[in-house]
Amino acid sequence: MDRNILLAFLLSTLVLVGYYQFFPPQETPKKAAGTATTLSAPATGAEAAGETASVTPSATLEAAGPADSAAPAPLAVAKDVVVEAPHYQAVIDTNGGTLKAFYLKDYLYAGPDPKPSNNWIYHLIGYKEKTAYDPQRWVNMVGHNQPQWQVLPLKEQNPAQFYGTSSERLEVQGEATELVLAANLQNGLRITKTLTFHPEDYLITLQVALENPTDNPIRVKPSFNMGAGNEIVEPDQFNHPQRGAAIVDGSFKTYSDSDFETPVELQKLRWAGVMDTYFISALKPQGEENFSLTLEGVEALAHGNKILVPTMLYQEPEFELRSGQRYKKTFDLYLGPKVQREMEKYDQRLPASLDLGWFDFLAYPMLAVLRWLFSLAHNWGVAIILLTLVVRALLFPLAFKGMLSMRRMAKLNPRMKYLRDKYKNDKDRLNREVMELYKKNKVNPIGGCLPLLMQVPVFIALYSALMPAIELRHQGFALWLTDLSATDYTLILPFLMGASMFLQQHITPQPAMDPVQAKVMKFMPLVLVFFFLDMPSGLVLYWVVSNILTLFQQLFFNKIKEAEIEH
């Protein structure tokens, strides 16, 4: 053997033996009994935090005890830790301590495909073939390759490198269960993240602690990245792209891609989140009713198109963490479906993310009644039909008054025709004469339209309630209707809606009206058919049943004699 090689080998051996003689490695701490699992690993993209006069009240600075500055375990290969809870599965990457995946066990990525393999009507309307997918695949609340639960002491620093793991699987059953991630940063800071998982809901508590065991103060500016929300679920036809959402100064606000082309600073927040139609990722620091964060846009693909989706960045003001001090901040996180009862466990104002629009005062009760009816019928299609019966029963008194008004106006048709012929060149005089005719015969010209006008806010409220109702997602009714949240690609429901509306017009007494207006009314069913072609089948089902009930109602009205009307 070459003498130089042998000498180098002996010297290297001597150095290693001497090093371990004077610096023996510490034993890896064993997992404590109970529900806490400790990973001697680096916290994900974590940014350290420190102290200053401007530190928010919910962030605490305290003296670190001897146990707080314990050294990390020996270097080991990074692994994924799988957290199994009844309603979700979380995958934590110890190489950075980030959330790698968060699967919702109760919600599939794609529902049943209603399209038969050889149906010409789908080609006629331009139905596009779906890409192959796993029918058992769960929705993932981590999307767009953006870091989740990333914490960094300073934004320009690199994420900490974690050390090893004492467990690769954590079961969350019966009681809240903790998972602890820890790491030493290159500047001497020690970072610890304590994740608390709850078995019966989607609430997760994350506590971030930064300790300074060195002899010198260290400047820090803690930041926390929530990521860009769940993956875009492309098979959901009416699913909105990710939007920013928050309770800002007591009011619910949303932010679309055009709003965060440049970073948006949000202040006076109760909670903030990233949401689509059915799912939401939300955060709020514990103990802060009015906090601030930044929405930043990141590029993503949706249906083959480039879009911007928001990512949330929470930051503390820069401060100095003195020797022996520890900084702590605790966040409440929600990653899950937009189910009202589940969101209320997190925050009473989180259900505002359903975004039910102007008629929410009608939409919320209708959604509550729909859920109650489902508890009786155990079928969402039947529940929608029962809801239609309830709505029509409530509107019946108005419909009866409208029928009386329409019949009185129909009796004035000959006189109206005479006035139109006589004053066809004098619109102002015609209007005065018509109003005088109405007044003389005690007829309200809008009385016949009142029931229809009343249906407009009811329809809008129902539309607002059904669109974000995750309860209808992938839920079938009967026969070909396998998904009430998707379009009826057989077109049967839209055509039934148009036909029932046409019959309704045919048997309803029509008052005299302008010829142009009369033509518009005749074509209204056809217009509505095209309008409803691309609507969720659950909404079209409501309209079809409502039209059928109106037909029977009108047949009943037509049998009522004039004398009975007057009395």
Short mmCIF file of C-alpha atoms in Angstrom, two decimals, residues 107-305:
data_model
loop_
_atom_site.label_atom_id
_atom_site.label_comp_id
_atom_site.label_asym_id
_atom_site.label_seq_id
_atom_site.Cartn_x
_atom_site.Cartn_y
_atom_site.Cartn_z
CA TYR A 107 -64.51 13.52 -0.24
CA LEU A 108 -63.44 11.95 -3.53
CA TYR A 109 -61.55 13.92 -6.16
CA ALA A 110 -64.04 12.93 -8.88
CA GLY A 111 -67.57 11.61 -8.85
CA PRO A 112 -69.32 9.12 -11.12
CA ASP A 113 -69.04 9.81 -14.85
CA PRO A 114 -72.62 10.13 -16.20
CA LYS A 115 -71.63 9.83 -19.86
CA PRO A 116 -72.34 6.51 -21.62
CA SER A 117 -69.53 5.44 -23.91
CA ASN A 118 -71.51 5.83 -27.13
CA ASN A 119 -74.10 8.55 -26.77
CA TRP A 120 -74.25 10.92 -29.75
CA ILE A 121 -75.85 13.74 -27.75
CA TYR A 122 -72.63 14.29 -25.78
CA HIS A 123 -70.69 14.85 -28.98
CA LEU A 124 -73.45 17.20 -30.17
CA ILE A 125 -73.04 19.51 -27.17
CA GLY A 126 -69.26 19.28 -27.20
CA TYR A 127 -68.80 17.13 -24.12
CA LYS A 128 -65.09 16.61 -23.53
CA GLU A 129 -63.64 13.29 -22.51
CA LYS A 130 -62.29 13.23 -18.97
CA THR A 131 -58.74 12.20 -18.30
CA ALA A 132 -58.30 8.93 -16.49
CA TYR A 133 -58.48 9.21 -12.71
CA ASP A 134 -58.47 6.94 -9.68
CA PRO A 135 -62.10 6.63 -8.53
CA GLN A 136 -60.90 6.18 -4.93
CA ARG A 137 -58.62 9.22 -4.92
CA TRP A 138 -59.25 11.67 -2.07
CA VAL A 139 -59.27 15.45 -2.34
CA ASN A 140 -55.88 16.86 -1.32
CA MET A 141 -55.87 20.14 0.61
CA VAL A 142 -52.24 20.77 -0.43
CA GLY A 143 -51.98 21.98 -4.02
CA HIS A 144 -49.96 24.04 -6.49
CA ASN A 145 -46.58 22.80 -5.10
CA GLN A 146 -46.60 25.60 -2.54
CA PRO A 147 -45.12 25.14 0.95
CA GLN A 148 -47.60 24.62 3.75
CA TRP A 149 -46.83 25.42 7.40
CA GLN A 150 -43.46 26.90 6.44
CA VAL A 151 -41.83 28.94 9.22
CA LEU A 152 -38.64 30.98 8.81
CA PRO A 153 -36.79 33.28 11.25
CA LEU A 154 -35.86 35.67 8.43
CA LYS A 155 -37.31 35.58 4.94
CA GLU A 156 -33.88 35.48 3.31
CA GLN A 157 -32.83 32.43 5.35
CA ASN A 158 -33.15 28.90 4.05
CA PRO A 159 -35.53 26.42 5.71
CA ALA A 160 -34.06 24.52 8.64
CA GLN A 161 -32.74 21.00 8.10
CA PHE A 162 -34.41 18.53 10.41
CA TYR A 163 -32.90 15.49 12.08
CA GLY A 164 -34.44 12.03 12.01
CA THR A 165 -37.77 10.81 13.30
CA SER A 166 -38.93 8.58 16.13
CA SER A 167 -42.12 7.49 14.38
CA GLU A 168 -43.45 7.17 10.87
CA ARG A 169 -47.14 6.86 11.75
CA LEU A 170 -49.37 8.67 14.21
CA GLU A 171 -52.93 7.55 14.99
CA VAL A 172 -55.40 10.23 16.10
CA GLN A 173 -58.22 8.53 17.97
CA GLY A 174 -60.29 9.42 20.99
CA GLU A 175 -58.35 12.50 22.05
CA ALA A 176 -56.21 15.29 20.66
CA THR A 177 -52.75 14.06 19.67
CA GLU A 178 -49.51 16.05 19.45
CA LEU A 179 -46.65 15.82 17.00
CA VAL A 180 -43.48 17.77 17.87
CA LEU A 181 -40.89 18.82 15.27
CA ALA A 182 -37.58 20.37 16.32
CA ALA A 183 -34.35 21.58 14.74
CA ASN A 184 -31.31 23.78 15.29
CA LEU A 185 -30.69 26.60 12.84
CA GLN A 186 -27.23 27.57 11.62
CA ASN A 187 -27.28 30.86 13.54
CA GLY A 188 -27.79 28.97 16.83
CA LEU A 189 -31.56 29.35 17.15
CA ARG A 190 -33.63 26.31 18.00
CA ILE A 191 -37.07 26.03 16.42
CA THR A 192 -39.88 23.79 17.67
CA LYS A 193 -43.27 23.23 16.04
CA THR A 194 -45.99 21.47 18.02
CA LEU A 195 -48.92 20.23 15.94
CA THR A 196 -52.12 19.21 17.74
CA PHE A 197 -54.55 17.08 15.72
CA HIS A 198 -58.17 16.69 16.80
CA PRO A 199 -60.00 13.42 16.02
CA GLU A 200 -63.55 14.64 15.32
CA ASP A 201 -63.06 17.82 13.30
CA TYR A 202 -60.72 19.59 10.89
CA LEU A 203 -59.17 21.94 13.46
CA ILE A 204 -55.38 21.76 13.83
CA THR A 205 -53.39 23.81 16.34
CA LEU A 206 -49.83 24.79 15.46
CA GLN A 207 -47.51 26.32 18.04
CA VAL A 208 -44.19 27.71 16.84
CA ALA A 209 -41.40 28.34 19.35
CA LEU A 210 -37.99 29.95 18.73
CA GLU A 211 -35.31 29.73 21.42
CA ASN A 212 -31.98 31.50 21.62
CA PRO A 213 -29.56 29.32 23.62
CA THR A 214 -26.56 31.34 22.41
CA ASP A 215 -24.78 34.10 24.34
CA ASN A 216 -25.62 36.77 21.76
CA PRO A 217 -28.89 38.44 20.67
CA ILE A 218 -30.19 37.39 17.24
CA ARG A 219 -32.35 39.47 14.91
CA VAL A 220 -35.47 37.62 13.74
CA LYS A 221 -38.64 38.33 11.75
CA PRO A 222 -40.91 35.28 12.08
CA SER A 223 -43.14 34.42 9.12
CA PHE A 224 -45.63 31.61 8.53
CA ASN A 225 -46.77 30.40 5.10
CA MET A 226 -50.15 28.66 4.80
CA GLY A 227 -49.68 27.76 1.13
CA ALA A 228 -52.10 28.18 -1.78
CA GLY A 229 -55.03 26.06 -0.69
CA ASN A 230 -56.24 22.71 -1.98
CA GLU A 231 -55.53 21.30 -5.41
CA ILE A 232 -57.86 22.45 -8.18
CA VAL A 233 -60.51 19.76 -8.55
CA GLU A 234 -61.06 19.93 -12.30
CA PRO A 235 -63.88 17.33 -12.56
CA ASP A 236 -66.08 19.65 -10.45
CA GLN A 237 -67.77 21.58 -13.25
CA PHE A 238 -68.94 24.53 -11.16
CA ASN A 239 -65.90 24.76 -8.90
CA HIS A 240 -64.45 28.28 -8.69
CA PRO A 241 -60.67 28.75 -8.84
CA GLN A 242 -58.98 29.51 -5.53
CA ARG A 243 -59.80 32.92 -4.08
CA GLY A 244 -58.63 34.76 -1.03
CA ALA A 245 -61.29 35.18 1.66
CA ALA A 246 -61.33 36.92 5.02
CA ILE A 247 -63.43 38.66 7.65
CA VAL A 248 -62.03 42.19 7.30
CA ASP A 249 -63.13 44.71 9.94
CA GLY A 250 -66.27 42.64 10.57
CA SER A 251 -67.25 42.14 6.90
CA PHE A 252 -66.72 39.15 4.61
CA LYS A 253 -64.45 39.91 1.65
CA THR A 254 -63.15 37.85 -1.27
CA TYR A 255 -60.10 38.45 -3.48
CA SER A 256 -59.78 37.11 -7.02
CA ASP A 257 -56.63 36.69 -9.13
CA SER A 258 -56.69 40.27 -10.39
CA ASP A 259 -56.55 41.55 -6.78
CA PHE A 260 -53.27 39.86 -5.83
CA GLU A 261 -51.19 40.34 -8.96
CA THR A 262 -49.16 42.38 -6.49
CA PRO A 263 -49.07 41.50 -2.75
CA VAL A 264 -52.18 42.59 -0.86
CA GLU A 265 -51.86 43.65 2.78
CA LEU A 266 -54.95 42.68 4.77
CA GLN A 267 -55.57 44.22 8.19
CA LYS A 268 -58.12 43.96 11.01
CA LEU A 269 -58.74 40.29 10.27
CA ARG A 270 -60.74 37.79 12.30
CA TRP A 271 -59.71 34.92 10.02
CA ALA A 272 -58.21 34.62 6.55
CA GLY A 273 -58.18 31.77 4.08
CA VAL A 274 -57.87 30.41 0.56
CA MET A 275 -61.03 28.78 -0.78
CA ASP A 276 -62.79 27.40 -3.81
CA THR A 277 -66.47 26.45 -4.08
CA TYR A 278 -66.36 23.47 -1.73
CA PHE A 279 -63.16 23.60 0.36
CA ILE A 280 -61.22 26.14 2.43
CA SER A 281 -57.87 26.47 4.22
CA ALA A 282 -58.10 29.09 6.97
CA LEU A 283 -55.86 30.42 9.70
CA LYS A 284 -56.00 32.76 12.67
CA PRO A 285 -53.46 33.41 15.44
CA GLN A 286 -54.78 32.55 18.87
CA GLY A 287 -55.60 35.58 21.00
CA GLU A 288 -55.71 38.07 18.10
CA GLU A 289 -59.07 39.46 17.02
CA ASN A 290 -57.47 41.92 14.58
CA PHE A 291 -54.38 40.55 12.90
CA SER A 292 -52.69 41.26 9.56
CA LEU A 293 -51.25 39.14 6.76
CA THR A 294 -50.30 39.31 3.10
CA LEU A 295 -51.90 37.64 0.09
CA GLU A 296 -49.44 36.87 -2.69
CA GLY A 297 -50.24 35.37 -6.08
CA VAL A 298 -48.57 32.22 -7.39
CA GLU A 299 -49.03 30.70 -10.83
CA ALA A 300 -51.11 27.56 -11.24
CA LEU A 301 -52.92 25.62 -13.97
CA ALA A 302 -56.71 25.20 -14.07
CA HIS A 303 -58.34 23.36 -16.99
CA GLY A 304 -55.14 23.96 -18.96
CA ASN A 305 -55.16 27.72 -18.35
#
